[in-house]
Short mmCIF file of C-alpha atoms and ligand atoms in Angstrom, two decimals:
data_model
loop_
_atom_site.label_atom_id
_atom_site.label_comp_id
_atom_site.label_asym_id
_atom_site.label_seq_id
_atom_site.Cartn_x
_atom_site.Cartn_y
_atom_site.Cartn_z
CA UNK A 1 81.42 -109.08 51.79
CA UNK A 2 84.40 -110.50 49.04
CA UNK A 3 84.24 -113.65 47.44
CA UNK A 4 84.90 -115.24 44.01
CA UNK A 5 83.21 -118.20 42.77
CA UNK A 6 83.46 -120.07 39.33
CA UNK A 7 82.00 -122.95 38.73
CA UNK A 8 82.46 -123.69 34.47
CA UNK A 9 80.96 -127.21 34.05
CA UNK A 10 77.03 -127.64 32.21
CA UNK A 11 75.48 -129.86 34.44
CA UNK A 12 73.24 -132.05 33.87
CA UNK A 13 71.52 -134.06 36.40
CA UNK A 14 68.55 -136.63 36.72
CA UNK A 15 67.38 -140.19 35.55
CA UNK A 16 68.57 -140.74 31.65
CA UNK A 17 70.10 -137.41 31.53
CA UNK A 18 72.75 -138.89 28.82
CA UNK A 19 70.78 -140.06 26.03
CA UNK A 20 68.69 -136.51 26.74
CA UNK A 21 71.18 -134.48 26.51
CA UNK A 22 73.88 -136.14 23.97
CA UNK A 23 73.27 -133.19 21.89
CA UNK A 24 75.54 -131.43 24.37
CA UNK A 25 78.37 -134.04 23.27
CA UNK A 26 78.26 -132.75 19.23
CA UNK A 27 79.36 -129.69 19.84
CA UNK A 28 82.69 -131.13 21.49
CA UNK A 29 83.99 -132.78 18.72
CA UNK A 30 83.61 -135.90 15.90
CA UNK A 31 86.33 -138.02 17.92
CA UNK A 32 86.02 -139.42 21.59
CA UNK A 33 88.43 -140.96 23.67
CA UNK A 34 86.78 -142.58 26.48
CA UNK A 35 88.13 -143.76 29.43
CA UNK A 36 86.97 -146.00 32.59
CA UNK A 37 88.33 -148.52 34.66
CA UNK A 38 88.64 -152.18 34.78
CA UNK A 39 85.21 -153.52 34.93
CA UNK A 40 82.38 -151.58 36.57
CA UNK A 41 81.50 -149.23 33.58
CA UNK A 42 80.60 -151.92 31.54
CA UNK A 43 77.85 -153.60 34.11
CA UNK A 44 76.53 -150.31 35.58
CA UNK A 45 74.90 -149.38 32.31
CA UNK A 46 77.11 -145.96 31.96
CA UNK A 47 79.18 -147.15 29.18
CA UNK A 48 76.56 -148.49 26.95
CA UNK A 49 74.56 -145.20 27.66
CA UNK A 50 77.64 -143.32 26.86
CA UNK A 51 78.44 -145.49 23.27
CA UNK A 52 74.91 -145.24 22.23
CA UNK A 53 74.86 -141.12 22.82
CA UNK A 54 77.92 -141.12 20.88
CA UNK A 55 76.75 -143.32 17.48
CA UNK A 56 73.31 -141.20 18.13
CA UNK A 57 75.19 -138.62 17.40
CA UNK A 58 77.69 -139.62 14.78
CA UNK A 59 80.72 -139.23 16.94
CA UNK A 60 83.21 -142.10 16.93
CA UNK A 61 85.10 -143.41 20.05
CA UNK A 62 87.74 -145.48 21.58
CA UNK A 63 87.84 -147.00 23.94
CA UNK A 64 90.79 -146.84 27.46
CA UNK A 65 89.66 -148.97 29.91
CA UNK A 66 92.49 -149.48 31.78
CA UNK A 67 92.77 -147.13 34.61
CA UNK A 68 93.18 -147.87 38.20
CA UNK A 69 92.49 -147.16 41.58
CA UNK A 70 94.36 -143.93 42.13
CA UNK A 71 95.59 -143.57 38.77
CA UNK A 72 99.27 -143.52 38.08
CA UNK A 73 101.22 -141.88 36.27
CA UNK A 74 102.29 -144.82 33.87
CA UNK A 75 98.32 -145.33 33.26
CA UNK A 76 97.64 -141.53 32.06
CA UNK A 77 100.17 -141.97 29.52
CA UNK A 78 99.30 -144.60 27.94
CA UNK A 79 95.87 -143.35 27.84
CA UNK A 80 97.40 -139.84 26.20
CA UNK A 81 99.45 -142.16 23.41
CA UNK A 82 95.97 -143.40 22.59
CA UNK A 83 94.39 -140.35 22.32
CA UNK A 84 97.31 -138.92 20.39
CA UNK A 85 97.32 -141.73 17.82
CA UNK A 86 93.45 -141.82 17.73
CA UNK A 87 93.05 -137.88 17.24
CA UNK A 88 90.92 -137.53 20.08
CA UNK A 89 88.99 -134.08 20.39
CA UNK A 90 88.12 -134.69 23.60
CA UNK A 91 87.92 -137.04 26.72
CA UNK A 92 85.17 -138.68 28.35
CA UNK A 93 85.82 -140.02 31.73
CA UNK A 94 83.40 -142.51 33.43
CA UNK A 95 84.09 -143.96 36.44
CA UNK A 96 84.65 -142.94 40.01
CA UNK A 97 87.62 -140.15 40.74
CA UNK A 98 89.82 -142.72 39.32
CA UNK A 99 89.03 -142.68 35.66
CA UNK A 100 87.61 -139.20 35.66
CA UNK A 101 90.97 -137.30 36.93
CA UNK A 102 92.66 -139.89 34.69
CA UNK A 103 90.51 -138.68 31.76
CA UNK A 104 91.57 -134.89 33.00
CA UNK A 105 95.50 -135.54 32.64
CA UNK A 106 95.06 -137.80 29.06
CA UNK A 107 93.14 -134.65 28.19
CA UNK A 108 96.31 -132.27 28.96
CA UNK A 109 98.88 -134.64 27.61
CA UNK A 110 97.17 -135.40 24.39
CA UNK A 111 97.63 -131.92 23.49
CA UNK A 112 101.08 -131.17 25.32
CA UNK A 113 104.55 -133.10 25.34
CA UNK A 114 105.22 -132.95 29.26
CA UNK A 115 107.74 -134.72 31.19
CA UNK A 116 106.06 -136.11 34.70
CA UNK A 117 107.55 -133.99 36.60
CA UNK A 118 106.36 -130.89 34.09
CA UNK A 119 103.29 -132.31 34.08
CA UNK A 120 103.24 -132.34 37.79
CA UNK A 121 104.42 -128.78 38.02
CA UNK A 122 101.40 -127.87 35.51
CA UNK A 123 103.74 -126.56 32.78
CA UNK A 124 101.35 -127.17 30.29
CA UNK A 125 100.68 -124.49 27.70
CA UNK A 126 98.10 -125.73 25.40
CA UNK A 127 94.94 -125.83 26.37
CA UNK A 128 93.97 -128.86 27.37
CA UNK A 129 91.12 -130.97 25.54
CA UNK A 130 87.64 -130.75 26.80
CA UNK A 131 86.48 -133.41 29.44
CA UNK A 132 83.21 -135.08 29.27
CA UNK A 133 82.84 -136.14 33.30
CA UNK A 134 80.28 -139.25 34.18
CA UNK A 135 80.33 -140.03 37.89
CA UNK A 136 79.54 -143.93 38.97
CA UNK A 137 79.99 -142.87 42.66
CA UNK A 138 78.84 -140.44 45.07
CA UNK A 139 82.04 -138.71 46.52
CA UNK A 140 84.91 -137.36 44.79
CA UNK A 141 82.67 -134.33 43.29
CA UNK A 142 85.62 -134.50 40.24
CA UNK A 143 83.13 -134.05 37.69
CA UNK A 144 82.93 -130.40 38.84
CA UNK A 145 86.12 -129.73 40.43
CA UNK A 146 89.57 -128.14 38.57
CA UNK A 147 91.68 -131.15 39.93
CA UNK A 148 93.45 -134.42 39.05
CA UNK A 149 95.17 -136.46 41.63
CA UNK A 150 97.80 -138.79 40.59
CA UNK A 151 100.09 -141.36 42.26
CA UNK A 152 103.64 -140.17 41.67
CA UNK A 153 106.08 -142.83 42.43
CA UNK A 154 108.91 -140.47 42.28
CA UNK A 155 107.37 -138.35 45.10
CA UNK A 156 105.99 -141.45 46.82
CA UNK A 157 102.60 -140.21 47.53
CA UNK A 158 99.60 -138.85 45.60
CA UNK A 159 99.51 -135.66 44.05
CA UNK A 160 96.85 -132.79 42.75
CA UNK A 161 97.43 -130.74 39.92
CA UNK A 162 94.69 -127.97 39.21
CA UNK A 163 94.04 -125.21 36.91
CA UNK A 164 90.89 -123.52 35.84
CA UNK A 165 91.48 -125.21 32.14
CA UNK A 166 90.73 -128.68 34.21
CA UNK A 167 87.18 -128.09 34.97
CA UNK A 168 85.15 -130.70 32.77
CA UNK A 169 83.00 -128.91 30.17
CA UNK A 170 80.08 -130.78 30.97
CA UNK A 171 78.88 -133.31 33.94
CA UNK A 172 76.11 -136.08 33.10
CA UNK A 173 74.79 -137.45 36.25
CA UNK A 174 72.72 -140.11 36.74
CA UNK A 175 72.27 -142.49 40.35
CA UNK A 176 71.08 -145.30 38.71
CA UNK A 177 74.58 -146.11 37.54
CA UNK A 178 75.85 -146.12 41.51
CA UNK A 179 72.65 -148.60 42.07
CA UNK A 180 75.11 -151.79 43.10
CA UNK A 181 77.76 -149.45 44.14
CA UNK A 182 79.47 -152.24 46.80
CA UNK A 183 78.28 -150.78 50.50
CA UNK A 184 82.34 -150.02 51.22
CA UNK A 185 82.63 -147.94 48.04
CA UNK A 186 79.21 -146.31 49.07
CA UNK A 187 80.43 -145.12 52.51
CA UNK A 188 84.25 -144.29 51.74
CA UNK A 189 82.90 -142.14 48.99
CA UNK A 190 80.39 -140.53 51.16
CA UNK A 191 82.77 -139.91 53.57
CA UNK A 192 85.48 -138.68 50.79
CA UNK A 193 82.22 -135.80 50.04
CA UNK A 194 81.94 -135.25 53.59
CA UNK A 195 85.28 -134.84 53.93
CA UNK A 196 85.50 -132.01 51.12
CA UNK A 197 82.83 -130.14 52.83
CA UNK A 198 84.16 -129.89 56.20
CA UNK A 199 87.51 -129.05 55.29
CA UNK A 200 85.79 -126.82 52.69
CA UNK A 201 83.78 -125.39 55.26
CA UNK A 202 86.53 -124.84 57.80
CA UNK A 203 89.41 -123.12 55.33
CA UNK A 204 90.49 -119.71 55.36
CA UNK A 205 89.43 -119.83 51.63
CA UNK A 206 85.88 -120.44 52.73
CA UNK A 207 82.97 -117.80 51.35
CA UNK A 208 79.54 -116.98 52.59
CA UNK A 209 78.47 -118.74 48.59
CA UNK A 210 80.91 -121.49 49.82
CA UNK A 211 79.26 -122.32 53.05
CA UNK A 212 75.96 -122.66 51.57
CA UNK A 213 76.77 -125.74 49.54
CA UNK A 214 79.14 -127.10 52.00
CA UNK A 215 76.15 -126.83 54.99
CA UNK A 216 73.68 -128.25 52.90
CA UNK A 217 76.01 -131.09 51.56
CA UNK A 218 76.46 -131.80 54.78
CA UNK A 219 73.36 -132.30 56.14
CA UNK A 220 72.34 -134.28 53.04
CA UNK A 221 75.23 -136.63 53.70
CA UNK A 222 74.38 -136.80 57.47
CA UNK A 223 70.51 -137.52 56.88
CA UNK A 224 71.09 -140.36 54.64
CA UNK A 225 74.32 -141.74 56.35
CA UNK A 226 72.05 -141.96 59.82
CA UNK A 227 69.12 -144.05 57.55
CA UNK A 228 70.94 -146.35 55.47
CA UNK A 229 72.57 -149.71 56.25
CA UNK A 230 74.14 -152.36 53.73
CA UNK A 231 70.75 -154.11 53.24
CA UNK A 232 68.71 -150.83 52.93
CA UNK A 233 69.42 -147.80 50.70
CA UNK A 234 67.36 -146.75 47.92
CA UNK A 235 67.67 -145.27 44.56
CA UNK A 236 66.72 -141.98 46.11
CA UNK A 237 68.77 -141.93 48.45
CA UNK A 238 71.61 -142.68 46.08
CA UNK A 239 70.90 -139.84 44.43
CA UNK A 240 71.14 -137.98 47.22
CA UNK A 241 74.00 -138.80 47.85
CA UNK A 242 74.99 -137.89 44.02
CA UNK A 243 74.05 -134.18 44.22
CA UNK A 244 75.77 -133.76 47.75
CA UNK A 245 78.58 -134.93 46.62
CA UNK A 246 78.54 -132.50 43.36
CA UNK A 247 77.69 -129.96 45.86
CA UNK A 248 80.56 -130.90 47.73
CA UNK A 249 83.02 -130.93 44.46
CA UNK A 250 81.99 -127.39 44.04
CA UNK A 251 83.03 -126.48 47.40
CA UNK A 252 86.65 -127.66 47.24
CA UNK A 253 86.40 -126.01 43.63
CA UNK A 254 86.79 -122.86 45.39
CA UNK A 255 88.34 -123.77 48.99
CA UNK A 256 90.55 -126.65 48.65
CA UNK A 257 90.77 -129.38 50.90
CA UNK A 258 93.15 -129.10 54.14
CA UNK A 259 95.47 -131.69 56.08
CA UNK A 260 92.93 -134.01 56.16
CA UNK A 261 93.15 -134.82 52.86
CA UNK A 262 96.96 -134.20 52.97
CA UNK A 263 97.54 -136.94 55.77
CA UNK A 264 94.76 -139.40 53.87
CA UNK A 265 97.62 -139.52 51.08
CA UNK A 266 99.95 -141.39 52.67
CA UNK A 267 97.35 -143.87 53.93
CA UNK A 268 96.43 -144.69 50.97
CA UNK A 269 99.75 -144.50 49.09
CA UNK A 270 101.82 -146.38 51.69
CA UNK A 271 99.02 -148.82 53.44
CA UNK A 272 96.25 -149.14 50.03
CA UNK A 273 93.54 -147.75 52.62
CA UNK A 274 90.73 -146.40 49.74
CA UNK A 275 90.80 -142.53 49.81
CA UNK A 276 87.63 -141.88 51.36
CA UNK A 277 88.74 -144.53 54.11
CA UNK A 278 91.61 -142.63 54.62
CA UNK A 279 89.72 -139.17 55.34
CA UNK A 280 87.20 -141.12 57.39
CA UNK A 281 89.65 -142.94 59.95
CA UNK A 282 91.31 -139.43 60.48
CA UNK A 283 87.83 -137.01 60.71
CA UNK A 284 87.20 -137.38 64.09
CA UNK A 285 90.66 -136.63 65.72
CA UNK A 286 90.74 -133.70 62.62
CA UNK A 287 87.53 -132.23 64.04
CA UNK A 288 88.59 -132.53 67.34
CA UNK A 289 91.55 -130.55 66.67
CA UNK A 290 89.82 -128.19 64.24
CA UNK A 291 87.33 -127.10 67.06
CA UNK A 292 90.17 -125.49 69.17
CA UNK A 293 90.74 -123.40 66.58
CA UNK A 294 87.28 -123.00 64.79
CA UNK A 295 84.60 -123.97 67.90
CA UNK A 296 81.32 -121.98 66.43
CA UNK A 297 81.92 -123.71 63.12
CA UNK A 298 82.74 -127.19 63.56
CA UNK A 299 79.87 -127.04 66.01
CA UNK A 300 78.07 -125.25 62.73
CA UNK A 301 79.08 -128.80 61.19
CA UNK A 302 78.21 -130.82 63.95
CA UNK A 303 74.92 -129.74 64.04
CA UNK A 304 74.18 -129.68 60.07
CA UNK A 305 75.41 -132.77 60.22
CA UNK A 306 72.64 -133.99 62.69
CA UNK A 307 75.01 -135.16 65.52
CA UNK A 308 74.89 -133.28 69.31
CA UNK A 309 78.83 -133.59 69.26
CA UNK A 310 81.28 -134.72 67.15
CA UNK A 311 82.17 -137.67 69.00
CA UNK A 312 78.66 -138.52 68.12
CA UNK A 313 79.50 -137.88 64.65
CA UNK A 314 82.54 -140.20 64.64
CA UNK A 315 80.92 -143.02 66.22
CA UNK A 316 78.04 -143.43 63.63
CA UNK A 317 81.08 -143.10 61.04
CA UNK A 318 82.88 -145.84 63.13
CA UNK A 319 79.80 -147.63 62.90
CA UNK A 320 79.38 -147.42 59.08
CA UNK A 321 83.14 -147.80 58.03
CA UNK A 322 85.11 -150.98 57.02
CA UNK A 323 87.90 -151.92 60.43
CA UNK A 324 91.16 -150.36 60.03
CA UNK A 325 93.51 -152.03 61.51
CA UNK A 326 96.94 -150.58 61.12
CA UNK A 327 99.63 -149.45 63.48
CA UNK A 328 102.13 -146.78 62.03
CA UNK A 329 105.55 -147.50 63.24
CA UNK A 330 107.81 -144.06 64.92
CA UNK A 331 109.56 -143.91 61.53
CA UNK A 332 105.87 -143.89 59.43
CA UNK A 333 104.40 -141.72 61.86
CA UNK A 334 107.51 -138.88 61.24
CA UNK A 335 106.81 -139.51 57.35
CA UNK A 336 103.61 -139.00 57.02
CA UNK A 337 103.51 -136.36 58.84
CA UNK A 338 106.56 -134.04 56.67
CA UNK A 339 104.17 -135.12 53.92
CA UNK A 340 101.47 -133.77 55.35
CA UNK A 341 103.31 -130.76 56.25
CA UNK A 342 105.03 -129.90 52.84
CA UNK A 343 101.00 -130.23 51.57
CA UNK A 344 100.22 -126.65 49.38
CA UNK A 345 96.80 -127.00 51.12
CA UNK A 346 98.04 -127.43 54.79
CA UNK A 347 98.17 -123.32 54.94
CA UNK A 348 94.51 -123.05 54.15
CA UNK A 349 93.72 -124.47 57.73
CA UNK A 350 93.12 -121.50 59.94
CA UNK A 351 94.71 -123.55 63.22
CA UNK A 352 97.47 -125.03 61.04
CA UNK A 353 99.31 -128.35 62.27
CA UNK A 354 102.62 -129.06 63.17
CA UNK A 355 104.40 -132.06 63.46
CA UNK A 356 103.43 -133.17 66.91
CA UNK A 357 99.36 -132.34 66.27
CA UNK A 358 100.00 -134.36 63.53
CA UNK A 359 101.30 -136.99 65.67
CA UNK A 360 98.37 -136.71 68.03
CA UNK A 361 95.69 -136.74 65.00
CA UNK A 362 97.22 -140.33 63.84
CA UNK A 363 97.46 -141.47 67.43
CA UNK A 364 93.53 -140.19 68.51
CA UNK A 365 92.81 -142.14 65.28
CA UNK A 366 93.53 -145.36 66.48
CA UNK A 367 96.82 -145.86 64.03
CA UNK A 368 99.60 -145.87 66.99
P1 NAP B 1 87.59 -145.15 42.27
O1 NAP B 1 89.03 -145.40 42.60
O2 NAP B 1 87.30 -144.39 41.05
O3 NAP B 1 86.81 -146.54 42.19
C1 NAP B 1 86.79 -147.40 43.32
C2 NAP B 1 86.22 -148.76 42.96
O4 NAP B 1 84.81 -148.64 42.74
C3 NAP B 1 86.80 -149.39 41.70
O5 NAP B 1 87.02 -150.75 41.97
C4 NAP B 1 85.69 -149.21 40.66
O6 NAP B 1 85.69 -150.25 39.69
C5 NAP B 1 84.47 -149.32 41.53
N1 NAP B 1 83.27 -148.65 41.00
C6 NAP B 1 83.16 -147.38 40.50
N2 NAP B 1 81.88 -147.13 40.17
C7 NAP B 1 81.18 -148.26 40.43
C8 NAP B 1 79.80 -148.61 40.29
N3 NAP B 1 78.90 -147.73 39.87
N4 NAP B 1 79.41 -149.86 40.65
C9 NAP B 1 80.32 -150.75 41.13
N5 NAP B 1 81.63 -150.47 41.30
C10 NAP B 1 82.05 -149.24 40.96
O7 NAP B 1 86.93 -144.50 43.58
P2 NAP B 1 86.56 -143.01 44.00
O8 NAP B 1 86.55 -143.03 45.47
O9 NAP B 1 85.39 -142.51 43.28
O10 NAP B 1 87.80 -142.14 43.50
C11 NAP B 1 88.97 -142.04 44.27
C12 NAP B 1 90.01 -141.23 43.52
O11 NAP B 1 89.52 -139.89 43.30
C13 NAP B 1 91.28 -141.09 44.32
O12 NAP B 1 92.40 -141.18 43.47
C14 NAP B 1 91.16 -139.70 44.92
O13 NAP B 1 92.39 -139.15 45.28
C15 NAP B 1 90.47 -138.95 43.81
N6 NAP B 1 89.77 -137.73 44.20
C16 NAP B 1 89.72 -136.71 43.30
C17 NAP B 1 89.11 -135.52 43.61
C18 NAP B 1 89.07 -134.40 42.60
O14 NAP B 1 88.64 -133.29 42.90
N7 NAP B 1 89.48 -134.65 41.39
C19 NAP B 1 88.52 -135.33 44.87
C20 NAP B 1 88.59 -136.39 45.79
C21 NAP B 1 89.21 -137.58 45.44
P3 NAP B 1 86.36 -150.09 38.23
O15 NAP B 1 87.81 -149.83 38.46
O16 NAP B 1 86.06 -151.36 37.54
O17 NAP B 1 85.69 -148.89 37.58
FE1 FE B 2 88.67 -136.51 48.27
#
């Protein structure tokens, strides 16, 4: 048996877990930069909880509240300049993946003077400065993972950059703050942690420590997702859904995703489909064409899951997910898919695609 596992970030999880632990915060510094997004911080509670376990502890703040869905590169600048000019000692990010990989790039560029594209090719030598990470949804699992994905104009698509130094230093996690999470946010994200499971779960980069967290994830995920409807879902279920989702973070901590992810890019970059949308409309097809190569465990999957087959699985996601209603054009079709294939993670597959499985994934997933 060989594996390695690392998995840096102090957790803390449970009901009021922030004004508990704000101790935790002191030892990070006397100066915060914190960053969210537009609105949703300020009426889920987390931002006020945040603020008051700062001033508890005599720590002063300010406040970036600017960053978008799937952060750009324009945003996480103007969030470092801010830091810079404040003297930030480190970086809390509330928020879904949005503002907390945002708050992981401020953190590297308020400490180094990159260049995009040296920021994109992780040139940084300083260490970057500590992340705080408060999730508002259940799916990205950033608060635990080494990654920050970024929209990158110049490359036209989204892009990851990773590095053990990007692992928040601590995770606060409470559900109530996902409480009126919209239902569309609540199932893309699910299916964004569902997503990092699987393709967890199927890599070559996969570990017998790995498969534990991705399994149970995964039947967490597939429990609630087969009891919840937009009228119906509880606080505990939301929570839930919270943990799987960390459980899933750690996962792609240590696998990476796959092409999945890789091919959800272009969705969302070139047709604004949200990111777990994007995995969700291509899972089916992706299992599908996983199981030729991996049968015992996408049936392993499958089953965890709570589904006889996975076109069982796909319809209840059918059945949860917004309509997607796009048709890729010949010319799209051939893009996305040398995206896909120039994708760092696409060799971690163990059946790897080319461009005409690619080609079959989009058109089993109902965008031909
Ligand atoms: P998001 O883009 O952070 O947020 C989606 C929407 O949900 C925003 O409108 C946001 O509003 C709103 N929202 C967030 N929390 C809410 C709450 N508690 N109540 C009501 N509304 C709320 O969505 P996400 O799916 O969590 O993150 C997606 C991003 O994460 C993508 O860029 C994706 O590529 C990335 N990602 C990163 C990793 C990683 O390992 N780092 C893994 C997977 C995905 P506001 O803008 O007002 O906050
Ligand atoms: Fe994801």
């Amino acid at each position: 048996m060989q594996f390695k596992f690392r998995c840096p970030t102090k957790i803390f999880f449970g009901s009021g877990c922030i004004n508990e632990h704000s101790n935790q915060l002191s030892s990070l510094g006397k100066k915060a930069l914190i960053v969210t997004g537009g609105s949703s911080a300020k009426r889920n509670g987390s931002l006020k909880d945040v603020q008051n376990a700062l001033t508890k502890e005599g720590i002063s703040y300010r406040l970036f509240d600017r960053v978008e869905q799937n952060p750009s590169l324009a945003t996480v600048y103007q969030g470092a300049q801010l830091a810079k000019d404040w003297g930030a000692q480190f970086v809390i990010g509330i928020g879904g993946g949005s503002p907390m990989d945002a708050a992981k790039a401020i953190a590297i560029l308020a400490v180094n003077d990159l260049s995009e594209e040296d920021l994109m090719a992780r040139k940084w030598t300083n260490r970057p400065l500590p992340v705080v990470a408060v999730p508002t949804t259940a799916g990205t699992g950033s608060e635990v993972t080494p990654y920050a994905v970024l929209t990158v104009p110049w490359a036209k698509t989204k892009r990851s950059i990773g590095g053990d130094d990007l692992f928040p230093a601590l995770a606060l996690m409470d559900a109530r703050y996902t409480i009126n999470l919209p239902w569309e946010v609540t199932v893309n994200t699910a299916i964004d942690a569902l997503a990092h499971s699987i393709e967890g779960f199927i890599n070559t980069t996969a570990s017998i420590y790995s498969d534990l967290l991705a399994l149970e994830s995964i039947a967490i995920i597939g429990s609630v997702l087969q009891n919840i409807d937009a009228e119906n879902i509880t606080l505990n279920e939301r929570e839930k859904l919270l943990y799987a989702s960390m459980l899933a973070g750690v996962v792609i901590a240590q696998t990476g995703t796959n092409f999945i992810h890789s091919l959800g890019y272009p969705l969302t970059y070139y047709k604004g489909l949200p990111h777990g949308l994007a995995n969700g409309v291509l899972l089916q097809a992706s299992l599908e064409f996983m199981a030729e190569g991996s049968p015992q465990r996408v049936e392993q999957i499958v089953k965890a899951f709570g589904c006889n087959d996975i076109a069982a699985l796909g319809s209840l996601l059918n059945k949860l997910m917004q309509k997607v209603d796009i048709k890729l054009s010949d010319e799209e079709q051939k893009l996305y898919a040398q995206q896909t294939l120039q994708s760092k993670n696409i060799v971690k597959c163990p059946r790897r695609p080319n461009e005409a499985d690619i080609l079959q994934i989009l058109k089993r997933s109902n965008l031909v």
